[in-house]
Amino acid sequence: EIVLTQSPGTLSLSPGERATLSCRASQSVTSSYLAWYQQKPGQAPRLLIYGASSRATGIPDRFSGSGSGTDFTLTISRLEPEDFAVYYCQQYGNSPGTFGQGTKLEIK
Amino acid sequence: EVQLVQSGAEVKKPGESLKISCKGSGYSFTTYWIGWVRQMPGKGLDWMGIIYSGDSDTRYSPSFQGQVTISADKSISTAYLQWSSLKASDTAMYYCARLVSSCCHPFDFWGQGTLVTVSS
């Protein structure tokens, strides 16, 4: 099973700043089958990015994903108040489709 | 509009059985897979398993194999997650989510979650 490690555990930033979240895999992720999800308190996760860099339907272009192999990044170019949440990466090229432990993005 | 509507919160005692549900609408239920994801209190997401209601093909994470049973009734567009003997450690929020195939697609739509509390 592929283990995903996200860093940092918590990221404290202010609205308008740029956020960079990292996801590292214990082995190469098949064909960049890597997704990012956003979860707000009391809500289900929401798909943001799939295929490492493709935005899901309705996701603002301030969200972008990059990377390949074992290292992936989610970037939020200019933080809006509604972006403060927990973010999870997931690889879905190998079964089981494992998740990272999450990065909490909090308001500084 | 794609919707996955899950059954309501449950409070059970250790040793009891439980079956929770996830009803899909707004899309062709039998041409997509449904997965189940656990979130223990204050923790991250755990991939439990997936099912294709078209033929009931089911895949489990090794961590959950033998601990739960995933099933589906395509005639009513509903997937299920069940336990035969609950433990306190099964206390968690459980989400169902849709995916296009067993491999190589993310969870694109999620249910609202079912909170399961197991306590004596």
mmCIF file of C-alpha atoms in Angstrom:
data_model
loop_
_atom_site.group_PDB
_atom_site.id
_atom_site.type_symbol
_atom_site.label_atom_id
_atom_site.label_comp_id
_atom_site.label_asym_id
_atom_site.label_seq_id
_atom_site.Cartn_x
_atom_site.Cartn_y
_atom_site.Cartn_z
ATOM 1 C CA GLU A 1 0.000 0.000 0.000
ATOM 2 C CA ILE A 2 1.246 3.463 -0.914
ATOM 3 C CA VAL A 3 1.741 5.787 2.079
ATOM 4 C CA LEU A 4 1.176 9.504 1.501
ATOM 5 C CA THR A 5 2.809 12.026 3.821
ATOM 6 C CA GLN A 6 1.546 15.593 3.787
ATOM 7 C CA SER A 7 3.429 18.618 5.036
ATOM 8 C CA PRO A 8 3.176 20.812 6.890
ATOM 9 C CA GLY A 9 0.630 19.476 9.365
ATOM 10 C CA THR A 10 -0.669 22.994 9.944
ATOM 11 C CA LEU A 11 -0.113 26.091 7.813
ATOM 12 C CA SER A 12 -0.927 29.534 9.237
ATOM 13 C CA LEU A 13 -1.391 32.235 6.614
ATOM 14 C CA SER A 14 -3.394 35.401 6.023
ATOM 15 C CA PRO A 15 -6.015 36.043 3.340
ATOM 16 C CA GLY A 16 -4.352 37.178 0.120
ATOM 17 C CA GLU A 17 -1.209 35.143 0.745
ATOM 18 C CA ARG A 18 -0.029 32.154 -1.284
ATOM 19 C CA ALA A 19 -0.335 28.649 0.167
ATOM 20 C CA THR A 20 1.856 25.718 -0.833
ATOM 21 C CA LEU A 21 0.928 22.253 0.427
ATOM 22 C CA SER A 22 3.054 19.168 -0.126
ATOM 23 C CA CYS A 23 2.208 15.482 -0.561
ATOM 24 C CA ARG A 24 4.974 12.890 -0.788
ATOM 25 C CA ALA A 25 4.352 9.243 -1.708
ATOM 26 C CA SER A 26 6.277 6.213 -0.440
ATOM 27 C CA GLN A 27 6.531 4.984 -4.047
ATOM 28 C CA SER A 28 5.789 6.425 -7.454
ATOM 29 C CA VAL A 29 2.121 7.233 -8.048
ATOM 30 C CA THR A 30 0.895 5.494 -11.174
ATOM 31 C CA SER A 31 0.301 7.902 -14.058
ATOM 32 C CA SER A 32 -0.033 10.845 -11.667
ATOM 33 C CA TYR A 33 -3.316 9.504 -10.327
ATOM 34 C CA LEU A 34 -3.215 11.972 -7.461
ATOM 35 C CA ALA A 35 -6.169 13.997 -6.173
ATOM 36 C CA TRP A 36 -6.603 16.820 -3.687
ATOM 37 C CA TYR A 37 -9.713 17.303 -1.557
ATOM 38 C CA GLN A 38 -10.864 20.150 0.659
ATOM 39 C CA GLN A 39 -12.826 19.502 3.835
ATOM 40 C CA LYS A 40 -14.464 22.200 5.926
ATOM 41 C CA PRO A 41 -15.749 21.550 9.466
ATOM 42 C CA GLY A 42 -18.967 19.547 9.480
ATOM 43 C CA GLN A 43 -18.845 18.943 5.728
ATOM 44 C CA ALA A 44 -17.916 16.091 3.433
ATOM 45 C CA PRO A 45 -14.686 16.359 1.459
ATOM 46 C CA ARG A 46 -14.862 18.067 -1.934
ATOM 47 C CA LEU A 47 -12.749 17.135 -4.951
ATOM 48 C CA LEU A 48 -10.471 19.997 -6.028
ATOM 49 C CA ILE A 49 -7.781 18.494 -8.243
ATOM 50 C CA TYR A 50 -7.404 15.153 -10.047
ATOM 51 C CA GLY A 51 -4.719 13.742 -12.278
ATOM 52 C CA ALA A 52 -2.263 15.811 -10.213
ATOM 53 C CA SER A 53 -3.074 19.043 -12.054
ATOM 54 C CA SER A 54 -6.632 19.086 -13.468
ATOM 55 C CA ARG A 55 -9.204 21.197 -11.652
ATOM 56 C CA ALA A 56 -12.553 19.585 -10.898
ATOM 57 C CA THR A 57 -15.734 21.203 -12.152
ATOM 58 C CA GLY A 58 -16.438 24.555 -10.550
ATOM 59 C CA ILE A 59 -13.091 24.881 -8.760
ATOM 60 C CA PRO A 60 -11.623 28.420 -8.957
ATOM 61 C CA ASP A 61 -8.400 28.873 -10.885
ATOM 62 C CA ARG A 62 -6.555 30.088 -7.790
ATOM 63 C CA PHE A 63 -6.236 26.364 -6.980
ATOM 64 C CA SER A 64 -3.541 24.534 -8.917
ATOM 65 C CA GLY A 65 -1.813 21.188 -8.625
ATOM 66 C CA SER A 66 1.547 20.013 -9.834
ATOM 67 C CA GLY A 67 4.044 17.209 -9.493
ATOM 68 C CA SER A 68 4.694 13.664 -10.590
ATOM 69 C CA GLY A 69 6.300 10.473 -9.365
ATOM 70 C CA THR A 70 6.479 10.804 -5.599
ATOM 71 C CA ASP A 71 6.214 14.566 -5.026
ATOM 72 C CA PHE A 72 3.067 16.614 -5.493
ATOM 73 C CA THR A 73 2.022 20.148 -4.589
ATOM 74 C CA LEU A 74 -1.256 21.987 -4.167
ATOM 75 C CA THR A 75 -0.941 25.757 -4.542
ATOM 76 C CA ILE A 76 -3.572 28.337 -3.661
ATOM 77 C CA SER A 77 -2.404 31.538 -5.295
ATOM 78 C CA ARG A 78 -4.315 34.114 -3.223
ATOM 79 C CA LEU A 79 -6.113 32.852 -0.166
ATOM 80 C CA GLU A 80 -9.758 33.743 0.244
ATOM 81 C CA PRO A 81 -11.471 33.484 3.655
ATOM 82 C CA GLU A 82 -13.395 30.404 2.481
ATOM 83 C CA ASP A 83 -10.167 28.520 1.661
ATOM 84 C CA PHE A 84 -9.246 27.926 5.292
ATOM 85 C CA ALA A 85 -9.935 24.243 5.747
ATOM 86 C CA VAL A 86 -8.219 20.836 5.855
ATOM 87 C CA TYR A 87 -6.708 19.511 2.619
ATOM 88 C CA TYR A 88 -6.098 15.856 1.814
ATOM 89 C CA CYS A 89 -4.202 14.242 -1.019
ATOM 90 C CA GLN A 90 -5.168 10.800 -2.316
ATOM 91 C CA GLN A 91 -3.537 8.407 -4.743
ATOM 92 C CA TYR A 92 -5.998 6.310 -6.734
ATOM 93 C CA GLY A 93 -3.736 4.419 -9.110
ATOM 94 C CA ASN A 94 -3.139 1.544 -6.732
ATOM 95 C CA SER A 95 -5.701 -0.229 -4.564
ATOM 96 C CA PRO A 96 -6.431 0.704 -1.823
ATOM 97 C CA GLY A 97 -6.660 4.362 -2.799
ATOM 98 C CA THR A 98 -4.819 5.801 0.192
ATOM 99 C CA PHE A 99 -5.130 9.306 1.629
ATOM 100 C CA GLY A 100 -2.559 11.533 3.264
ATOM 101 C CA GLN A 101 -3.092 12.571 6.862
ATOM 102 C CA GLY A 102 -4.144 16.092 5.917
ATOM 103 C CA THR A 103 -2.854 19.661 6.153
ATOM 104 C CA LYS A 104 -4.857 22.154 8.167
ATOM 105 C CA LEU A 105 -4.792 25.625 6.617
ATOM 106 C CA GLU A 106 -5.639 28.139 9.331
ATOM 107 C CA ILE A 107 -5.982 31.902 9.473
ATOM 108 C CA LYS A 108 -2.955 33.641 10.925
ATOM 109 C CA GLU B 1 -28.080 16.973 -10.163
ATOM 110 C CA VAL B 2 -25.908 14.183 -8.786
ATOM 111 C CA GLN B 3 -26.805 13.360 -5.189
ATOM 112 C CA LEU B 4 -25.693 10.740 -2.697
ATOM 113 C CA VAL B 5 -27.995 10.728 0.306
ATOM 114 C CA GLN B 6 -26.923 8.721 3.313
ATOM 115 C CA SER B 7 -29.005 7.326 6.154
ATOM 116 C CA GLY B 8 -29.154 9.084 9.487
ATOM 117 C CA ALA B 9 -26.937 8.971 12.536
ATOM 118 C CA GLU B 10 -26.851 5.780 14.577
ATOM 119 C CA VAL B 11 -26.101 5.062 18.235
ATOM 120 C CA LYS B 12 -25.357 1.421 18.959
ATOM 121 C CA LYS B 13 -23.908 -0.767 21.680
ATOM 122 C CA PRO B 14 -20.810 -2.928 21.273
ATOM 123 C CA GLY B 15 -21.680 -6.276 19.736
ATOM 124 C CA GLU B 16 -24.737 -4.987 17.889
ATOM 125 C CA SER B 17 -25.121 -5.156 14.124
ATOM 126 C CA LEU B 18 -25.663 -2.210 11.810
ATOM 127 C CA LYS B 19 -26.314 -1.467 8.143
ATOM 128 C CA ILE B 20 -26.085 2.079 6.793
ATOM 129 C CA SER B 21 -27.105 3.168 3.334
ATOM 130 C CA CYS B 22 -26.235 5.526 0.505
ATOM 131 C CA LYS B 23 -28.794 6.287 -2.196
ATOM 132 C CA GLY B 24 -27.665 7.726 -5.502
ATOM 133 C CA SER B 25 -29.731 9.878 -7.821
ATOM 134 C CA GLY B 26 -29.263 12.184 -10.780
ATOM 135 C CA TYR B 27 -26.982 9.773 -12.656
ATOM 136 C CA SER B 28 -26.852 6.190 -13.879
ATOM 137 C CA PHE B 29 -26.136 4.394 -10.598
ATOM 138 C CA THR B 30 -25.203 1.077 -12.209
ATOM 139 C CA THR B 31 -22.435 2.543 -14.366
ATOM 140 C CA TYR B 32 -20.447 4.020 -11.481
ATOM 141 C CA TRP B 33 -18.721 2.574 -8.430
ATOM 142 C CA ILE B 34 -19.526 3.612 -4.879
ATOM 143 C CA GLY B 35 -16.853 3.740 -2.219
ATOM 144 C CA TRP B 36 -16.927 4.013 1.556
ATOM 145 C CA VAL B 37 -14.541 6.210 3.526
ATOM 146 C CA ARG B 38 -14.135 6.302 7.310
ATOM 147 C CA GLN B 39 -13.228 9.383 9.312
ATOM 148 C CA MET B 40 -12.621 8.743 12.980
ATOM 149 C CA PRO B 41 -13.175 11.681 15.364
ATOM 150 C CA GLY B 42 -10.623 14.405 14.669
ATOM 151 C CA LYS B 43 -8.716 12.211 12.231
ATOM 152 C CA GLY B 44 -8.111 11.809 8.506
ATOM 153 C CA LEU B 45 -9.757 9.787 5.766
ATOM 154 C CA ASP B 46 -9.499 5.993 5.435
ATOM 155 C CA TRP B 47 -10.394 4.205 2.175
ATOM 156 C CA MET B 48 -12.494 1.192 3.160
ATOM 157 C CA GLY B 49 -13.695 -0.383 -0.058
ATOM 158 C CA ILE B 50 -15.691 0.043 -3.233
ATOM 159 C CA ILE B 51 -18.527 -1.708 -5.057
ATOM 160 C CA TYR B 52 -19.857 -1.745 -8.593
ATOM 161 C CA SER B 53 -23.610 -2.201 -8.345
ATOM 162 C CA GLY B 54 -23.839 -3.395 -11.954
ATOM 163 C CA ASP B 55 -22.395 -6.795 -11.000
ATOM 164 C CA SER B 56 -21.643 -6.401 -7.255
ATOM 165 C CA ASP B 57 -17.882 -6.551 -7.854
ATOM 166 C CA THR B 58 -16.415 -5.475 -4.504
ATOM 167 C CA ARG B 59 -12.899 -4.521 -3.441
ATOM 168 C CA TYR B 60 -11.780 -4.014 0.160
ATOM 169 C CA SER B 61 -8.807 -2.376 1.752
ATOM 170 C CA PRO B 62 -6.803 -5.053 3.606
ATOM 171 C CA SER B 63 -7.393 -2.995 6.767
ATOM 172 C CA PHE B 64 -11.156 -3.470 6.477
ATOM 173 C CA GLN B 65 -11.423 -6.897 4.816
ATOM 174 C CA GLY B 66 -13.445 -9.145 7.112
ATOM 175 C CA GLN B 67 -14.415 -6.237 9.373
ATOM 176 C CA VAL B 68 -17.251 -4.836 7.262
ATOM 177 C CA THR B 69 -19.423 -5.893 4.342
ATOM 178 C CA ILE B 70 -20.171 -3.665 1.380
ATOM 179 C CA SER B 71 -23.213 -4.459 -0.750
ATOM 180 C CA ALA B 72 -25.605 -2.796 -3.163
ATOM 181 C CA ASP B 73 -29.141 -3.073 -4.490
ATOM 182 C CA LYS B 74 -29.112 -1.670 -8.003
ATOM 183 C CA SER B 75 -32.906 -1.824 -8.254
ATOM 184 C CA ILE B 76 -33.120 1.022 -5.739
ATOM 185 C CA SER B 77 -29.756 2.687 -6.517
ATOM 186 C CA THR B 78 -28.486 2.107 -3.010
ATOM 187 C CA ALA B 79 -25.200 0.933 -1.550
ATOM 188 C CA TYR B 80 -24.709 -0.373 1.963
ATOM 189 C CA LEU B 81 -22.030 -0.703 4.603
ATOM 190 C CA GLN B 82 -22.662 -3.181 7.380
ATOM 191 C CA TRP B 83 -21.156 -4.548 10.539
ATOM 192 C CA SER B 84 -22.092 -7.827 12.222
ATOM 193 C CA SER B 85 -20.605 -6.961 15.600
ATOM 194 C CA LEU B 86 -19.730 -3.344 16.309
ATOM 195 C CA LYS B 87 -16.818 -2.233 18.447
ATOM 196 C CA ALA B 88 -16.237 1.073 20.186
ATOM 197 C CA SER B 89 -13.434 1.690 17.703
ATOM 198 C CA ASP B 90 -16.003 1.728 14.875
ATOM 199 C CA THR B 91 -17.198 5.111 16.163
ATOM 200 C CA ALA B 92 -16.664 7.430 13.214
ATOM 201 C CA MET B 93 -18.232 9.386 10.405
ATOM 202 C CA TYR B 94 -18.716 7.232 7.329
ATOM 203 C CA TYR B 95 -18.940 8.763 3.884
ATOM 204 C CA CYS B 96 -20.008 7.199 0.628
ATOM 205 C CA ALA B 97 -18.609 8.651 -2.563
ATOM 206 C CA ARG B 98 -18.887 8.019 -6.285
ATOM 207 C CA LEU B 99 -16.131 7.031 -8.668
ATOM 208 C CA VAL B 100 -16.054 6.202 -12.338
ATOM 209 C CA SER B 101 -14.028 3.007 -12.116
ATOM 210 C CA SER B 102 -12.216 0.762 -9.666
ATOM 211 C CA CYS B 103 -8.948 2.177 -10.804
ATOM 212 C CA CYS B 104 -7.709 5.509 -11.944
ATOM 213 C CA HIS B 105 -10.518 7.830 -10.932
ATOM 214 C CA PRO B 106 -10.981 9.935 -7.809
ATOM 215 C CA PHE B 107 -14.111 10.262 -5.688
ATOM 216 C CA ASP B 108 -15.977 13.014 -7.539
ATOM 217 C CA PHE B 109 -19.185 13.291 -5.485
ATOM 218 C CA TRP B 110 -19.650 12.588 -1.806
ATOM 219 C CA GLY B 111 -22.585 11.866 0.458
ATOM 220 C CA GLN B 112 -23.209 13.992 3.525
ATOM 221 C CA GLY B 113 -21.895 11.332 5.904
ATOM 222 C CA THR B 114 -23.421 9.029 8.519
ATOM 223 C CA LEU B 115 -22.210 9.358 12.091
ATOM 224 C CA VAL B 116 -21.963 6.019 13.872
ATOM 225 C CA THR B 117 -21.477 6.063 17.637
ATOM 226 C CA VAL B 118 -20.751 2.814 19.448
ATOM 227 C CA SER B 119 -20.911 3.067 23.199
ATOM 228 C CA SER B 120 -22.037 0.933 26.093
#
